[in-house]
Tab-separated table of C-alpha atoms in Angstrom:
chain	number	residue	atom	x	y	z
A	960	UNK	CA	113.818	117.456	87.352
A	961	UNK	CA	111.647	116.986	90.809
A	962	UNK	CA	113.807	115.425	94.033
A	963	UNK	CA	111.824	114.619	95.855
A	964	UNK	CA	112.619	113.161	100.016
A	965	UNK	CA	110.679	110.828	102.557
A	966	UNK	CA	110.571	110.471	106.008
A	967	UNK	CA	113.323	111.839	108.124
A	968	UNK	CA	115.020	113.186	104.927
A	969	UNK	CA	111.791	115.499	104.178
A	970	UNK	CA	112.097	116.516	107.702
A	971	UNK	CA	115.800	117.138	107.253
A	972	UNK	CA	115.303	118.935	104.581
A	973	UNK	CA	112.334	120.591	105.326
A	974	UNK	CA	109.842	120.082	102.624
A	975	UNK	CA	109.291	117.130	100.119
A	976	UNK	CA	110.006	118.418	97.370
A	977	UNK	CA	112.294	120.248	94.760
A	978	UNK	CA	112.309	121.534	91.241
A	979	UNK	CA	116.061	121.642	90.117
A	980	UNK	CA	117.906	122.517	86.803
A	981	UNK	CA	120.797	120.550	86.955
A	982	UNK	CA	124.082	119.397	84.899
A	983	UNK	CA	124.933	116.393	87.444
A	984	UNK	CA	125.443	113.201	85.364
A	985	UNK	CA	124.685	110.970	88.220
A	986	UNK	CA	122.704	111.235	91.338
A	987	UNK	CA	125.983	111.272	93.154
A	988	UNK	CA	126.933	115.011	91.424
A	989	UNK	CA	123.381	116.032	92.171
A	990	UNK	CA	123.901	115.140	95.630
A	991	UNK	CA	126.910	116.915	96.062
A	992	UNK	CA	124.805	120.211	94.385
A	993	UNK	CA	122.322	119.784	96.869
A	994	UNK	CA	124.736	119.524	99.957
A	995	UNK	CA	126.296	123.109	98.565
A	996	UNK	CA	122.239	124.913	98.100
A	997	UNK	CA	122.514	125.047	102.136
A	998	UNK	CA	123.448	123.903	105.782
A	999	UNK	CA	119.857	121.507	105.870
A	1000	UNK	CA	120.879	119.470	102.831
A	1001	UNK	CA	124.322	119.033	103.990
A	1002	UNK	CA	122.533	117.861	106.908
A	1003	UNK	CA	120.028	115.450	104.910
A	1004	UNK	CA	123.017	114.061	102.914
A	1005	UNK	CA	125.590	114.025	105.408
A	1006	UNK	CA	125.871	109.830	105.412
A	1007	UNK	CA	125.038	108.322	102.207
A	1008	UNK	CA	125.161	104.975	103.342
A	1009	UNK	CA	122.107	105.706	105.580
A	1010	UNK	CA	120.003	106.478	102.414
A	1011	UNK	CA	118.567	105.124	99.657
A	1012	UNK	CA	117.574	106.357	95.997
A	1013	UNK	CA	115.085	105.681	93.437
A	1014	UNK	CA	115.542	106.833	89.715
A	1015	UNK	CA	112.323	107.383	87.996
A	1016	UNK	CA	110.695	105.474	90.539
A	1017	UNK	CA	112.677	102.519	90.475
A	1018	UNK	CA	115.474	101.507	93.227
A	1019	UNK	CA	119.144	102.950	91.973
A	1020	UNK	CA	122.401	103.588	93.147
A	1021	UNK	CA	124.011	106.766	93.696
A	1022	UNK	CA	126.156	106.179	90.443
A	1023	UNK	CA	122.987	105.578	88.741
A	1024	UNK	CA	122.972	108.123	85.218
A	1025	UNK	CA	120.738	111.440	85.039
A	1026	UNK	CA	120.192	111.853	81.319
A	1027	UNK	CA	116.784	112.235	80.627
A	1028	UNK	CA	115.599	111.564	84.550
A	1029	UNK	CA	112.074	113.239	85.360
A	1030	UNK	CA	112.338	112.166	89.266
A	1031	UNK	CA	115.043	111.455	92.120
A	1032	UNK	CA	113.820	110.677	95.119
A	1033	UNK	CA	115.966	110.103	98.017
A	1034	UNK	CA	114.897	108.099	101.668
A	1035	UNK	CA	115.899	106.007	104.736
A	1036	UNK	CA	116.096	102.111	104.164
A	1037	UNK	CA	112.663	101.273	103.873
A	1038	UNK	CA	110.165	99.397	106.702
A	1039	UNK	CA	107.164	97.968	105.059
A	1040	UNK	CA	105.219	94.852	106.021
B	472	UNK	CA	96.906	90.142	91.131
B	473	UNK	CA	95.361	92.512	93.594
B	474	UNK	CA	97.440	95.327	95.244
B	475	UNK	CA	96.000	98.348	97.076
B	476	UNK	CA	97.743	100.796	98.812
B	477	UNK	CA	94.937	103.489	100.965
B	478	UNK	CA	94.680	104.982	104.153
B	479	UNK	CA	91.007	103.377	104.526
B	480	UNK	CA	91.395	100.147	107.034
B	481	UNK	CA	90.074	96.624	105.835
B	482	UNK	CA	88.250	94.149	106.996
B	483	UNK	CA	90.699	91.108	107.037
B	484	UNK	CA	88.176	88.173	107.174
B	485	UNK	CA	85.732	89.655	104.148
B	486	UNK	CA	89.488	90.326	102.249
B	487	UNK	CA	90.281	86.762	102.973
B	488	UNK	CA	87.061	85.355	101.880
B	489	UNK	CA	86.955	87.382	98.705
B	490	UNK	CA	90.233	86.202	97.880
B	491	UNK	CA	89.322	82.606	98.182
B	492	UNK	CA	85.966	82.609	96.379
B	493	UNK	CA	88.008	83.825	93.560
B	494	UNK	CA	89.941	80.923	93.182
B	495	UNK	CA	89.291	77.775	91.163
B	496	UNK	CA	91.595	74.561	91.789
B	497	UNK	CA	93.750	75.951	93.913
B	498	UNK	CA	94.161	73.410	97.035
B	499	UNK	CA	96.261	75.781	99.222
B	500	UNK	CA	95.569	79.361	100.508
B	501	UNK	CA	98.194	81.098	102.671
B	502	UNK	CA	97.455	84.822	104.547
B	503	UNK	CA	99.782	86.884	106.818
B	504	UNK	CA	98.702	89.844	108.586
B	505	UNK	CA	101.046	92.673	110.153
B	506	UNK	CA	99.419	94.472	113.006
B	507	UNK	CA	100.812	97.608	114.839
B	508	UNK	CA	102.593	96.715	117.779
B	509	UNK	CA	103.019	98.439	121.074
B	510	UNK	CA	106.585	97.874	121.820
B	511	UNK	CA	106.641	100.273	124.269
B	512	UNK	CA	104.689	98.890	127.197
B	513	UNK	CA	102.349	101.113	126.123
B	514	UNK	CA	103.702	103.891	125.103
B	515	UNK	CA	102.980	103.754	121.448
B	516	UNK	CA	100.017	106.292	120.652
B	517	UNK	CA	100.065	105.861	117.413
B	518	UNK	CA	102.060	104.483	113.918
B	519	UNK	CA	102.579	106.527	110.996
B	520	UNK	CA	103.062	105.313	107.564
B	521	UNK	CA	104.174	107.903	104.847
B	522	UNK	CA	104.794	106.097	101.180
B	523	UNK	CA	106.126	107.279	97.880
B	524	UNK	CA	102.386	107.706	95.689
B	525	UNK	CA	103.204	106.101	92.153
B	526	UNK	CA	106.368	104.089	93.168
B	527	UNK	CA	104.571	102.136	95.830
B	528	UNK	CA	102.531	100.491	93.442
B	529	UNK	CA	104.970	99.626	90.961
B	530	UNK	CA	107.781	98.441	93.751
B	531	UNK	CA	104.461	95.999	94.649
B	532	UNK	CA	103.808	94.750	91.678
B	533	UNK	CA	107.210	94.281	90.751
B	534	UNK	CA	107.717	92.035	93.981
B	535	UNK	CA	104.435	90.034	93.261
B	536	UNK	CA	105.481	89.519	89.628
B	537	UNK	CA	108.681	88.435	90.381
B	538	UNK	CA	106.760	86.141	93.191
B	539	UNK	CA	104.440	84.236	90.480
B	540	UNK	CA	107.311	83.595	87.876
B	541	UNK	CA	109.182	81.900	90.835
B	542	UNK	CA	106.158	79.290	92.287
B	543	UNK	CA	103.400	78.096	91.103
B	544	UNK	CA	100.990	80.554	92.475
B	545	UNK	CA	97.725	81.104	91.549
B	546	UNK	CA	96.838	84.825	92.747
B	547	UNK	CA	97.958	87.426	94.720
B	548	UNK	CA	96.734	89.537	97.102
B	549	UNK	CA	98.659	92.579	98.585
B	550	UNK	CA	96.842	95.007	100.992
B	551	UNK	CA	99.412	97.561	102.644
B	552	UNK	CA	97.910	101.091	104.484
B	553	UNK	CA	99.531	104.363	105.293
B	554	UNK	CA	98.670	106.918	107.481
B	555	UNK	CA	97.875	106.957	111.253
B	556	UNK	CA	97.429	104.073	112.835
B	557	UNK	CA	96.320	103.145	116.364
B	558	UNK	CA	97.776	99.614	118.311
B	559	UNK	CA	96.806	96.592	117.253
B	560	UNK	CA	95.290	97.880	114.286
B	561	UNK	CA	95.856	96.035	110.859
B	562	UNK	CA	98.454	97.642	108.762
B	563	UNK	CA	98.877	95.380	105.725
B	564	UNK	CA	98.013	92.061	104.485
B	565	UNK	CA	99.442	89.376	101.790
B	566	UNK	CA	97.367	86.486	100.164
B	567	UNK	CA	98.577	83.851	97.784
B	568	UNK	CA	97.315	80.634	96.443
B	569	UNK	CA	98.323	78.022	94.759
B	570	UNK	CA	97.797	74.261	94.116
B	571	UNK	CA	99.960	72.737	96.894
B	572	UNK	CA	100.548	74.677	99.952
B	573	UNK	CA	104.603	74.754	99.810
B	574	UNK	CA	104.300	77.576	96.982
B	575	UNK	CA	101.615	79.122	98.726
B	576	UNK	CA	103.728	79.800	102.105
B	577	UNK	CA	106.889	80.492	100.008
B	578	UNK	CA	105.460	82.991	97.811
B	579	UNK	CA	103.839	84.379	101.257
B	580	UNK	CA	107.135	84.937	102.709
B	581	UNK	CA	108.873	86.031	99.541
B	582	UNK	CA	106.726	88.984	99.199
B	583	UNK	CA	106.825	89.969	103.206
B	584	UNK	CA	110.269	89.778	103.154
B	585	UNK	CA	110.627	91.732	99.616
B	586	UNK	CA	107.949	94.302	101.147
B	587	UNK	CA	109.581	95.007	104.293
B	588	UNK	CA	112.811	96.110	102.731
B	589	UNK	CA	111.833	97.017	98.569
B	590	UNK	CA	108.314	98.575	99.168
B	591	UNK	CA	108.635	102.362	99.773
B	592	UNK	CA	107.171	102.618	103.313
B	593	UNK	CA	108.317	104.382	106.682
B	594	UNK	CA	106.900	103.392	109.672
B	595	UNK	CA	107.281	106.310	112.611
B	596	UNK	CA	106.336	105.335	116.229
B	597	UNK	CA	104.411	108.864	117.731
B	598	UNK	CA	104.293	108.002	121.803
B	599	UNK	CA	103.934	110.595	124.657
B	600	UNK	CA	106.652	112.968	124.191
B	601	UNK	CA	109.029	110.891	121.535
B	602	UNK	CA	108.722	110.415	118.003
B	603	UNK	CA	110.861	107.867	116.001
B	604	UNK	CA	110.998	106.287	112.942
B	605	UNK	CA	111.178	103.118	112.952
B	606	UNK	CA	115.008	102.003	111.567
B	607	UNK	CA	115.582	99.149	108.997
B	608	UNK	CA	117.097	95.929	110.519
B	609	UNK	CA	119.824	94.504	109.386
B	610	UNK	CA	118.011	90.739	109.680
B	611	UNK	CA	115.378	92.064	107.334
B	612	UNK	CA	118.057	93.188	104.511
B	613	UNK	CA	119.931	90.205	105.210
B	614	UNK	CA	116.369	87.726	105.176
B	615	UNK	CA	116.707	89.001	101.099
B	616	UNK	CA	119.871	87.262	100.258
B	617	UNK	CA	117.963	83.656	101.112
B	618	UNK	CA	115.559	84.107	97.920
């Protein structure tokens, strides 16, 4: 699936976007995967309340399902308007 | 309904008028405009607005559709821009109308206070040496729970 990241979690991380092959049942596992891939991630994901996810585009939590998930994107709190 | 996300700035008066001439019977027409602020005395060289392509759109619509099932709106107009964006320039606009004016202003606010906090934007404030994002407030999470 893609993950992608926005704003200061791209920077974080250091590029917008990953393709991963993964057997995480919810976003939390896959979170947890990415913290291991390296010291950045652990950095991105350090504080989960200070992010926010979206599942296939839509708003999710972090206990929000995987199976048959194309996209997870994960970001600050948002500041439109 | 109308909803445009692009980096190209508007012009808010010919958006406002095109907007209205669409309308038949509609007695009430409510706009709101955001505009980059300088909050820094100053300081502020320039806003940045990064967005998620594809889920911007949808997060939009969502909010606008859940906007017209609650009032008795008429249209909607949503306007929002990303990139880099100078002081005082426009950033984003909202439109509604609707028969009587009360559904016009609450649909107005509904969707600015839905957009601020559900639409997939970041604002970052580039000035001098220091470059922030902007963080979420609490008020505007908690301005959610009224609706």
């Amino acid at each position: 699936m893609d993950v992608l990241y926005f704003a200061w979690v791209r920077e974080r991380v250091g590029h917008p976007k990953d393709r991963v092959e993964t057997g995480a049942a919810t976003v939390r596992e896959l979170v947890n995967e990415l913290r291991e891939k390296e010291e950045r991630y652990a950095a991105a994901f350090a504080d989960l309340d200070a992010l926010r996810v979206a599942v296939d585009q839509e708003l999710a939590d972090f206990d929000a399902p995987l199976n048959g998930v194309r996209e997870v994107a994960f970001f600050p709190p948002m500041t439109g308007g | 309904m109308d909803i445009r996300v692009q980096d190209a700035p508007f012009d808010l008066g010919a958006e406002a008028n095109a907007f209205a001439a669409k309308q038949s019977g509609m007695g009430a027409l409510v706009t709101f405009t955001g505009i980059v602020r300088d909050l820094n005395d100053g300081g502020l060289d320039a806003m940045k607005i990064e967005h998620y392509p594809g889920m911007t759109e949808k997060a939009i619509e969502k909010i606008a559709a859940e906007a017209l099932s609650r009032w008795n709106l008429g249209d909607i107009l949503v306007i929002h821009r990303y990139g880099r964006l100078q002081p005082d320039e426009v950033i984003m606009m909202v439109a509604t109308s609707a028969p009587h004016r009360a559904d016009a202003f609450q649909g107005a606010e509904f969707l600015m206070d839905f957009l601020k906090s559900r639409a997939p934007f970041w604002k970052k404030e580039v000035g001098g040496d220091s470059v922030d994002w902007v963080a979420a407030r609490d008020e505007d999470e908690d301005a959610l729970s009224r609706w």
